[in-house]
Amino acid sequence: MSISSARVTSDGVTEAARRDDFPQLADDVIYLDNAGSSLHTEQQIRRFSEDIINNLYANPHSSNHASGARCGDVIEQARLDVMRKFNVTSRDHVIFTSGATAACQLVAEVFDGNFVYLQDNHTSVVGMRESMTSRCGRVYCLSVDRVQSADPFCLDDYDVIEISGAGGGNRRHLFAYPAQSNFSGVKYPLEWVGQVQTGSAKFKQKLPGGSDDGGDDEFYVFLDVASYVSTSPFNFAESRADFACLSFYKLFGFPTGLGVLIVSKRAAAKLMTPPGARKYFGGGSVDAYLSNRDFHRPATTLHARYERGTINYYDVIALKHGFESLTRVAGSMLDIQLATFRLTQALYREMTSLRHYNDTRLAVVYAHTGFERAQRQGPIVTFNLRDSRSRFVGCNDVIRLATSHKIELRAGCFCNVGACVAMLGIDADVMEALYQDGHRCGGERDVIDGRPVGAVRASLGYFSTPGDVTRFVAFLRDCFVEKEEKLAREVEEEEVGMVTIKKIVLFPVKSCRGMEVDEWVLRHEGGLEMDRKWMLIDEHGVCMTLKRHRQLSRIQPHVSASTLRLSAPGHGSVALDLSAAGHGQEAPREVKICGDRVRVHPCNDVTVDSWLSRVIECPVQLVQIHEDGGERRSLVNQAQYLAVTEPSLRALRDAIDDATTDDGDVMTNDEQSLAARFRCNLVLTSSRPFAEEQWTHLRIDDVTGFEVTGNCRRCDVICVDPRDGSRRKEMLKILKSLPPPVGTGGAATRNSFGVYLRLSSESDIRLKVGSEVAVVL
């Protein structure tokens, strides 16, 4: 297929083609995470399904009958197709693995020698050092100092950092680097392969014991092409690499559990067959063995030797349909490279032109290139945003706001901490201290002491269109570019005194409407009595949340000592007898809530489940937390209680008053609906907005009270109006316009609203509306 096809232009697939081929994007979703995973087409999945429905494929090891033999033939044909796609010669080898990570692990387990890797490498490549350190020799990292204007495309400019290892007699080395960085999209020179193998790369002289002539040193090259092949043509023979790894979901989205390790004849002859290199063998990987004697003979072919056990043959069968779909939709890989580069170049230029009213640049882009050539830059733009005062906006805040606009991005270090640390200028000691303190890649702490410790990545694929670029740039302009100077509004210090409880709300069923009460019991072991005791799970057993199922906002629970009554507009009501619910029925099961495993048991009321399924419009089941639920006593996400003050609600209401939606509607919100939108348990008085963020404790008496455990960071669930389930994407943007919280590490914008509370009491207490509590700063 040529670029002149009606389905694809020099700027990517047409909008009409995308509507036909990618129904998963039909809801105006802008998918900008191709580096995380490409997308499959509808026809690709349909044809694969028809294939396995209409043909009998059996275990290829059962080659003595027709269906097993046919499956084996299809697998070998798929292997030949992979070799043809990546120009792997008949002398070289293609080994199917579960993905690029498994390919890395395989090489790490059998290579005998030292390991040298580029700092800019995926976690799976860096992880090879663990196996190689314990079994082989030394491990080195090549790092480039950007501050000193070193050339990242010249190996001679890289410094050698010894990581670990002992001994120095091994003269065999494996050098690993990515053809394309999954962090920045930079394409490192494939010419490095030859330079390393022939000894012209001078970094080897920097290794301990290295010499100018190299002596008897042997260098082999492991090339990670997982990111590269998603949008660029790769020729294994021309690259001269000894090893290359990739995952097929990076190319066309499906299958997700299959990759390959490509091995050159040179590497196979010297490295892949050392005596005793592998102790383990599995089904199909040996030609003969004896169980009562220490004898086995490895399989004759290299791929059979390392494809241990029954291969994932359905995924291999799916490759044919993936390659055909990719070609039909987007043309050749060269077509895809040119189209995605043109889009990415336009995105880069538009982003770097965005400026605030005072000419401060909005975006800081992390790149080794100026996006001039497709041969040096892939379709990835990694960046952070700054406000008009050059303060960084947290990458998680960008993601939350983007999600509310149906834009899919990725934040963090993208499984490439080396590039992240280097390009963001983060001191390694600082990063290690953060990790020791519990920080993780993609965690909530994104700006520390005014400096980012993560970034945002936008990556385009063969399915991307000019409209994606236009809408994303418009999102950045509308939500982050400051058009005029705003008076700095700082949160004033709160005075110590008394505050009054104005409202108590519990949410009996997680993510459904709240139930307002005049007084209620607070359990000393956890939360309001009956708060988040029930929740809905889908047919897969996954917890249903308001973020994904807006229909939950239709359900109004009311709970008493004996009954949970549920009602919804147009559906009447249904009651659950709490004395009988779940008795003598299914055993408890575990579900995940915010990463925690929680034991629940079904309520086992067919009438209630049927009613709920009609309201939610999909099969659901009502469950409640088990009496032995572990440390959890309720199904809350983060904390026992969530509190906000009336002045804070009024400040938000005032910010909303003049706001309009994209369709021109005026957004109206009273304080009562705002409290429901933010799902607060307690509404309190105070002297000024956001005073609660400076509190440390609320005292009910000398021994009982609440500890303020932190601010509640908000996601796009606040965009859902609890009154009708409608979605207003502007809510996060309006929240961002309010004064930033005090003590947020230098972050530029507000991303929190309300505070978490934890009850400090040795016994249950009753709390009443109108009660006064003392503030402690």
Short mmCIF file of C-alpha atoms in Angstrom, two decimals, residues 131-520:
data_model
loop_
_atom_site.label_atom_id
_atom_site.label_comp_id
_atom_site.label_asym_id
_atom_site.label_seq_id
_atom_site.Cartn_x
_atom_site.Cartn_y
_atom_site.Cartn_z
CA SER A 131 21.44 -11.74 36.74
CA MET A 132 24.71 -10.81 35.10
CA THR A 133 26.30 -9.32 38.23
CA SER A 134 25.75 -12.44 40.32
CA ARG A 135 26.88 -14.85 37.62
CA CYS A 136 29.36 -13.14 35.34
CA GLY A 137 31.47 -10.09 35.88
CA ARG A 138 31.26 -6.34 36.09
CA VAL A 139 28.41 -3.99 35.24
CA TYR A 140 28.89 -0.49 33.83
CA CYS A 141 26.55 2.38 32.97
CA LEU A 142 27.30 4.90 30.23
CA SER A 143 26.11 8.37 31.21
CA VAL A 144 26.25 11.62 29.29
CA ASP A 145 26.51 14.98 31.05
CA ARG A 146 24.09 17.36 29.32
CA VAL A 147 25.29 20.28 31.44
CA GLN A 148 28.68 20.09 29.75
CA SER A 149 27.05 20.01 26.29
CA ALA A 150 28.26 16.48 25.57
CA ASP A 151 26.98 14.97 22.33
CA PRO A 152 24.43 12.23 23.13
CA PHE A 153 24.98 10.76 19.66
CA CYS A 154 28.72 10.26 20.20
CA LEU A 155 29.71 7.29 22.37
CA ASP A 156 33.10 8.86 23.02
CA ASP A 157 31.40 11.61 25.05
CA TYR A 158 29.89 9.18 27.55
CA ASP A 159 31.31 8.63 31.01
CA VAL A 160 31.67 5.11 32.38
CA ILE A 161 30.14 4.48 35.82
CA GLU A 162 31.00 1.16 37.48
CA ILE A 163 27.82 -0.21 39.04
CA SER A 164 28.81 -3.55 40.54
CA GLY A 165 30.64 -6.81 40.04
CA ALA A 166 33.88 -8.52 40.91
CA GLY A 167 36.83 -9.87 38.99
CA GLY A 168 38.23 -8.47 35.80
CA GLY A 169 39.44 -11.38 33.74
CA ASN A 170 36.43 -11.70 31.46
CA ARG A 171 37.14 -10.02 28.11
CA ARG A 172 33.64 -10.58 26.72
CA HIS A 173 31.19 -7.66 26.95
CA LEU A 174 27.54 -7.08 26.13
CA PHE A 175 26.53 -3.50 25.30
CA ALA A 176 22.79 -2.70 25.47
CA TYR A 177 21.02 0.40 24.23
CA PRO A 178 17.63 1.38 22.77
CA ALA A 179 17.19 2.14 19.10
CA GLN A 180 14.63 4.69 20.29
CA SER A 181 14.28 6.03 23.82
CA ASN A 182 10.86 5.33 25.26
CA PHE A 183 11.33 8.44 27.42
CA SER A 184 12.18 11.17 24.90
CA GLY A 185 11.77 9.47 21.53
CA VAL A 186 15.38 10.16 20.52
CA LYS A 187 16.73 7.61 18.04
CA TYR A 188 20.25 6.58 18.90
CA PRO A 189 22.58 5.80 15.98
CA LEU A 190 22.39 2.25 14.69
CA GLU A 191 25.97 2.84 13.58
CA TRP A 192 26.95 2.36 17.21
CA VAL A 193 26.51 -1.38 16.72
CA GLY A 194 29.41 -1.60 14.28
CA GLN A 195 31.52 0.85 16.26
CA VAL A 196 31.23 -1.28 19.39
CA GLN A 197 31.76 -4.61 17.64
CA THR A 198 34.85 -3.46 15.74
CA GLY A 199 36.42 -1.70 18.70
CA SER A 200 36.30 1.84 17.31
CA ALA A 201 34.07 3.00 20.18
CA LYS A 202 36.49 4.50 22.69
CA PHE A 203 34.36 3.97 25.78
CA LYS A 204 35.91 0.49 26.08
CA GLN A 205 39.22 2.17 26.91
CA LYS A 206 37.52 3.70 29.97
CA LEU A 207 36.62 0.30 31.37
CA PRO A 208 38.93 -0.98 34.14
CA GLY A 209 41.73 -2.86 32.44
CA GLY A 210 40.78 -1.43 29.05
CA SER A 211 43.48 -0.67 26.47
CA ASP A 212 43.83 1.28 23.26
CA ASP A 213 44.02 -1.81 21.08
CA GLY A 214 41.34 -3.70 23.02
CA GLY A 215 43.43 -6.86 23.21
CA ASP A 216 41.24 -9.95 23.01
CA ASP A 217 38.06 -8.14 24.04
CA GLU A 218 34.86 -9.26 22.33
CA PHE A 219 31.90 -6.88 22.20
CA TYR A 220 28.34 -7.93 21.42
CA VAL A 221 25.38 -5.59 21.09
CA PHE A 222 21.86 -6.00 22.49
CA LEU A 223 19.46 -3.62 20.73
CA ASP A 224 16.11 -2.81 22.34
CA VAL A 225 13.82 -2.00 19.41
CA ALA A 226 10.48 -2.26 21.27
CA SER A 227 9.80 1.48 21.07
CA TYR A 228 11.49 1.93 17.70
CA VAL A 229 9.52 -0.63 15.68
CA SER A 230 6.13 0.79 16.67
CA THR A 231 6.51 3.57 14.08
CA SER A 232 9.79 2.94 12.21
CA PRO A 233 11.08 0.31 9.77
CA PHE A 234 13.73 -1.96 11.29
CA ASN A 235 16.25 -4.03 9.31
CA PHE A 236 18.00 -6.51 11.59
CA ALA A 237 20.56 -7.58 9.00
CA GLU A 238 21.59 -4.00 8.24
CA SER A 239 21.79 -3.11 11.92
CA ARG A 240 24.34 -5.91 12.50
CA ALA A 241 23.06 -6.24 16.07
CA ASP A 242 23.70 -9.51 17.89
CA PHE A 243 20.39 -9.41 19.74
CA ALA A 244 17.18 -7.45 19.30
CA CYS A 245 13.99 -7.59 21.36
CA LEU A 246 10.44 -6.33 20.82
CA SER A 247 6.80 -6.81 21.85
CA PHE A 248 4.09 -7.01 19.21
CA TYR A 249 1.48 -5.00 21.11
CA LYS A 250 3.77 -2.01 20.53
CA LEU A 251 3.13 -2.40 16.81
CA PHE A 252 -0.59 -3.12 16.55
CA GLY A 253 -2.07 -3.42 20.03
CA PHE A 254 -2.83 -7.15 20.01
CA PRO A 255 -1.68 -9.72 21.06
CA THR A 256 -0.38 -8.38 24.36
CA GLY A 257 1.54 -11.47 25.53
CA LEU A 258 3.97 -12.08 22.70
CA GLY A 259 7.36 -10.78 21.65
CA VAL A 260 10.54 -12.04 20.03
CA LEU A 261 14.23 -12.22 20.67
CA ILE A 262 16.19 -12.02 17.42
CA VAL A 263 19.63 -13.61 17.61
CA SER A 264 22.39 -13.30 15.03
CA LYS A 265 24.37 -16.29 13.82
CA ARG A 266 27.47 -14.76 15.43
CA ALA A 267 25.84 -14.55 18.85
CA ALA A 268 24.15 -17.95 18.59
CA ALA A 269 27.41 -19.72 17.78
CA LYS A 270 29.44 -18.23 20.63
CA LEU A 271 27.03 -17.15 23.30
CA MET A 272 23.82 -19.09 23.25
CA THR A 273 25.21 -22.60 23.52
CA PRO A 274 27.84 -22.63 26.28
CA PRO A 275 27.91 -25.90 28.25
CA GLY A 276 25.73 -25.66 31.35
CA ALA A 277 24.45 -22.20 30.37
CA ARG A 278 20.92 -23.19 31.41
CA LYS A 279 20.00 -25.71 34.06
CA TYR A 280 16.28 -25.71 33.34
CA PHE A 281 14.57 -27.38 30.41
CA GLY A 282 10.87 -27.70 29.64
CA GLY A 283 8.47 -29.41 27.30
CA GLY A 284 9.64 -29.14 23.70
CA SER A 285 13.03 -27.66 24.59
CA VAL A 286 14.86 -31.00 24.69
CA ASP A 287 15.12 -33.79 22.12
CA ALA A 288 15.78 -36.42 24.78
CA TYR A 289 16.20 -36.80 28.56
CA LEU A 290 16.11 -39.44 31.29
CA SER A 291 14.35 -38.81 34.58
CA ASN A 292 16.33 -41.46 36.47
CA ARG A 293 19.70 -40.32 35.16
CA ASP A 294 21.45 -36.96 34.78
CA PHE A 295 21.09 -36.87 31.03
CA HIS A 296 19.34 -34.61 28.56
CA ARG A 297 19.97 -33.47 25.01
CA PRO A 298 18.83 -29.92 24.13
CA ALA A 299 16.60 -29.37 21.13
CA THR A 300 18.44 -29.10 17.85
CA THR A 301 17.03 -25.74 16.78
CA LEU A 302 17.85 -22.65 18.84
CA HIS A 303 14.28 -21.39 19.01
CA ALA A 304 12.95 -24.72 20.24
CA ARG A 305 15.62 -24.80 22.94
CA TYR A 306 14.42 -21.51 24.42
CA GLU A 307 10.70 -21.66 23.67
CA ARG A 308 10.17 -23.84 26.71
CA GLY A 309 6.77 -25.40 27.18
CA THR A 310 3.82 -25.00 24.85
CA ILE A 311 4.14 -21.75 22.97
CA ASN A 312 1.33 -19.18 23.17
CA TYR A 313 0.09 -20.39 19.81
CA TYR A 314 -3.13 -18.37 19.68
CA ASP A 315 -1.11 -15.17 20.05
CA VAL A 316 1.27 -16.32 17.32
CA ILE A 317 -1.72 -17.00 15.06
CA ALA A 318 -2.89 -13.42 15.74
CA LEU A 319 0.29 -11.94 14.23
CA LYS A 320 -0.87 -12.49 10.66
CA HIS A 321 -3.98 -10.44 11.27
CA GLY A 322 -2.00 -7.73 13.06
CA PHE A 323 0.48 -7.25 10.24
CA GLU A 324 -2.29 -7.27 7.63
CA SER A 325 -4.33 -4.71 9.55
CA LEU A 326 -1.36 -2.42 10.05
CA THR A 327 -0.59 -2.41 6.33
CA ARG A 328 -4.22 -1.97 5.31
CA VAL A 329 -4.80 1.01 7.60
CA ALA A 330 -1.49 2.88 7.45
CA GLY A 331 0.65 1.54 4.62
CA SER A 332 4.29 0.61 5.03
CA MET A 333 6.39 1.25 8.14
CA LEU A 334 8.14 4.02 6.21
CA ASP A 335 4.75 5.62 5.59
CA ILE A 336 3.99 5.37 9.30
CA GLN A 337 7.37 6.86 10.24
CA LEU A 338 6.90 9.86 7.97
CA ALA A 339 3.27 10.48 8.95
CA THR A 340 3.82 10.22 12.71
CA PHE A 341 6.94 12.38 12.51
CA ARG A 342 5.11 15.14 10.67
CA LEU A 343 2.39 15.13 13.33
CA THR A 344 4.91 15.08 16.17
CA GLN A 345 6.96 17.86 14.61
CA ALA A 346 3.81 19.98 14.37
CA LEU A 347 2.95 19.18 17.99
CA TYR A 348 6.44 20.13 19.18
CA ARG A 349 6.39 23.43 17.32
CA GLU A 350 2.91 24.32 18.57
CA MET A 351 3.76 23.43 22.16
CA THR A 352 7.02 25.36 22.23
CA SER A 353 5.24 28.43 20.84
CA LEU A 354 2.74 28.57 23.71
CA ARG A 355 3.55 31.43 26.09
CA HIS A 356 1.90 33.16 29.01
CA TYR A 357 0.93 36.82 28.97
CA ASN A 358 4.43 37.77 30.23
CA ASP A 359 6.18 35.75 27.48
CA THR A 360 7.16 32.91 29.83
CA ARG A 361 7.24 29.67 27.89
CA LEU A 362 4.55 27.20 28.96
CA ALA A 363 6.23 23.88 28.09
CA VAL A 364 9.66 22.55 28.96
CA VAL A 365 10.35 19.78 26.43
CA TYR A 366 12.95 17.12 27.23
CA ALA A 367 14.68 16.15 24.01
CA HIS A 368 18.10 15.64 22.42
CA THR A 369 16.86 17.00 19.08
CA GLY A 370 14.93 19.90 17.66
CA PHE A 371 12.54 17.51 15.89
CA GLU A 372 14.18 18.18 12.54
CA ARG A 373 14.53 14.63 11.16
CA ALA A 374 12.57 11.40 11.44
CA GLN A 375 15.87 9.51 11.46
CA ARG A 376 16.79 11.07 14.81
CA GLN A 377 13.44 11.64 16.51
CA GLY A 378 10.48 9.36 17.08
CA PRO A 379 6.86 10.44 17.70
CA ILE A 380 7.26 11.24 21.39
CA VAL A 381 7.10 14.64 23.12
CA THR A 382 7.99 14.53 26.81
CA PHE A 383 7.44 17.70 28.79
CA ASN A 384 6.48 19.54 31.93
CA LEU A 385 4.41 22.71 32.18
CA ARG A 386 5.14 25.93 34.05
CA ASP A 387 2.94 28.82 35.09
CA SER A 388 3.64 32.49 34.37
CA ARG A 389 5.95 32.64 37.38
CA SER A 390 8.00 29.68 36.07
CA ARG A 391 6.67 27.35 38.77
CA PHE A 392 6.24 23.76 37.61
CA VAL A 393 2.77 22.25 37.35
CA GLY A 394 2.72 18.71 38.76
CA CYS A 395 2.58 16.10 36.03
CA ASN A 396 -0.25 14.31 37.85
CA ASP A 397 -2.30 17.51 37.78
CA VAL A 398 -1.83 17.69 34.01
CA ILE A 399 -2.95 14.08 33.69
CA ARG A 400 -6.06 14.60 35.81
CA LEU A 401 -7.12 17.62 33.82
CA ALA A 402 -6.35 15.86 30.54
CA THR A 403 -8.45 12.88 31.61
CA SER A 404 -11.41 15.17 32.19
CA HIS A 405 -10.98 16.26 28.55
CA LYS A 406 -10.78 12.63 27.32
CA ILE A 407 -7.08 12.92 26.55
CA GLU A 408 -4.94 9.87 27.35
CA LEU A 409 -1.35 10.68 28.38
CA ARG A 410 1.25 9.08 30.64
CA ALA A 411 3.02 10.64 33.61
CA GLY A 412 6.05 9.65 35.68
CA CYS A 413 9.33 8.23 34.40
CA PHE A 414 7.74 5.71 31.99
CA CYS A 415 9.86 2.75 33.19
CA ASN A 416 13.01 4.68 32.26
CA VAL A 417 14.36 6.23 35.45
CA GLY A 418 17.81 6.69 33.91
CA ALA A 419 16.62 9.08 31.23
CA CYS A 420 14.22 10.77 33.64
CA VAL A 421 16.95 11.54 36.18
CA ALA A 422 19.37 12.71 33.49
CA MET A 423 17.02 14.88 31.46
CA LEU A 424 15.21 16.46 34.42
CA GLY A 425 18.52 17.13 36.15
CA ILE A 426 17.60 15.20 39.30
CA ASP A 427 20.45 14.33 41.64
CA ALA A 428 20.73 10.55 42.04
CA ASP A 429 21.10 10.88 45.82
CA VAL A 430 17.88 12.89 45.97
CA MET A 431 16.05 10.31 43.87
CA GLU A 432 17.32 7.41 45.95
CA ALA A 433 16.21 9.18 49.13
CA LEU A 434 12.73 9.62 47.63
CA TYR A 435 12.56 5.94 46.72
CA GLN A 436 13.71 4.96 50.20
CA ASP A 437 10.88 7.12 51.54
CA GLY A 438 8.31 5.15 49.53
CA HIS A 439 8.15 7.19 46.32
CA ARG A 440 7.53 5.21 43.14
CA CYS A 441 7.47 5.95 39.44
CA GLY A 442 4.14 7.59 38.65
CA GLY A 443 3.43 8.26 42.35
CA GLU A 444 1.58 11.24 43.75
CA ARG A 445 4.73 13.21 44.66
CA ASP A 446 5.58 14.90 41.38
CA VAL A 447 7.12 18.24 42.45
CA ILE A 448 9.67 18.27 45.27
CA ASP A 449 11.11 21.59 46.47
CA GLY A 450 9.90 23.24 43.28
CA ARG A 451 11.54 20.67 40.97
CA PRO A 452 9.69 17.97 39.03
CA VAL A 453 10.53 14.32 39.65
CA GLY A 454 8.47 13.10 36.73
CA ALA A 455 7.19 14.31 33.38
CA VAL A 456 4.28 14.00 30.95
CA ARG A 457 4.63 11.99 27.74
CA ALA A 458 2.55 12.44 24.60
CA SER A 459 3.24 9.77 21.99
CA LEU A 460 1.59 9.32 18.62
CA GLY A 461 0.94 6.21 16.53
CA TYR A 462 -0.26 5.02 13.17
CA PHE A 463 -3.85 5.81 14.23
CA SER A 464 -3.12 9.47 15.11
CA THR A 465 -4.61 12.34 13.13
CA PRO A 466 -3.99 16.10 12.76
CA GLY A 467 -7.16 16.58 14.79
CA ASP A 468 -5.49 14.94 17.78
CA VAL A 469 -2.69 17.49 17.67
CA THR A 470 -5.07 20.39 17.24
CA ARG A 471 -7.29 19.36 20.16
CA PHE A 472 -4.37 18.63 22.47
CA VAL A 473 -2.73 21.98 21.81
CA ALA A 474 -6.10 23.67 22.33
CA PHE A 475 -6.39 21.87 25.68
CA LEU A 476 -2.97 23.16 26.77
CA ARG A 477 -3.82 26.69 25.65
CA ASP A 478 -7.25 26.79 27.28
CA CYS A 479 -6.32 25.13 30.57
CA PHE A 480 -2.76 26.27 31.28
CA VAL A 481 -1.82 29.39 29.33
CA GLU A 482 -2.42 32.46 31.52
CA LYS A 483 -3.91 35.25 29.43
CA GLU A 484 -3.43 38.02 31.96
CA GLU A 485 -1.81 38.71 35.29
CA LYS A 486 -3.76 37.48 38.26
CA LEU A 487 -3.45 38.94 41.69
CA ALA A 488 -1.71 36.46 43.95
CA ARG A 489 -4.25 35.12 46.43
CA GLU A 490 -2.54 33.50 49.34
CA VAL A 491 -4.27 31.37 51.93
CA GLU A 492 -4.30 33.42 55.11
CA GLU A 493 -3.33 31.95 58.43
CA GLU A 494 -6.18 30.58 60.51
CA GLU A 495 -6.78 31.71 64.04
CA VAL A 496 -7.10 29.13 66.80
CA GLY A 497 -10.70 28.80 67.95
CA MET A 498 -13.91 26.78 67.72
CA VAL A 499 -15.67 25.57 64.59
CA THR A 500 -19.17 24.17 64.25
CA ILE A 501 -20.27 21.00 62.48
CA LYS A 502 -22.85 22.13 59.92
CA LYS A 503 -23.48 18.88 58.06
CA ILE A 504 -22.88 15.12 58.51
CA VAL A 505 -23.13 12.92 55.42
CA LEU A 506 -22.52 9.21 55.05
CA PHE A 507 -22.32 7.19 51.83
CA PRO A 508 -23.66 3.71 52.62
CA VAL A 509 -22.97 2.40 49.09
CA LYS A 510 -19.60 3.34 47.63
CA SER A 511 -19.86 5.91 44.78
CA CYS A 512 -23.62 6.32 45.16
CA ARG A 513 -25.41 9.37 46.58
CA GLY A 514 -24.91 10.49 50.17
CA MET A 515 -27.32 10.32 53.07
CA GLU A 516 -27.49 13.43 55.27
CA VAL A 517 -28.16 12.93 59.00
CA ASP A 518 -28.53 15.15 62.06
CA GLU A 519 -26.47 12.89 64.30
CA TRP A 520 -24.60 9.62 63.84
#
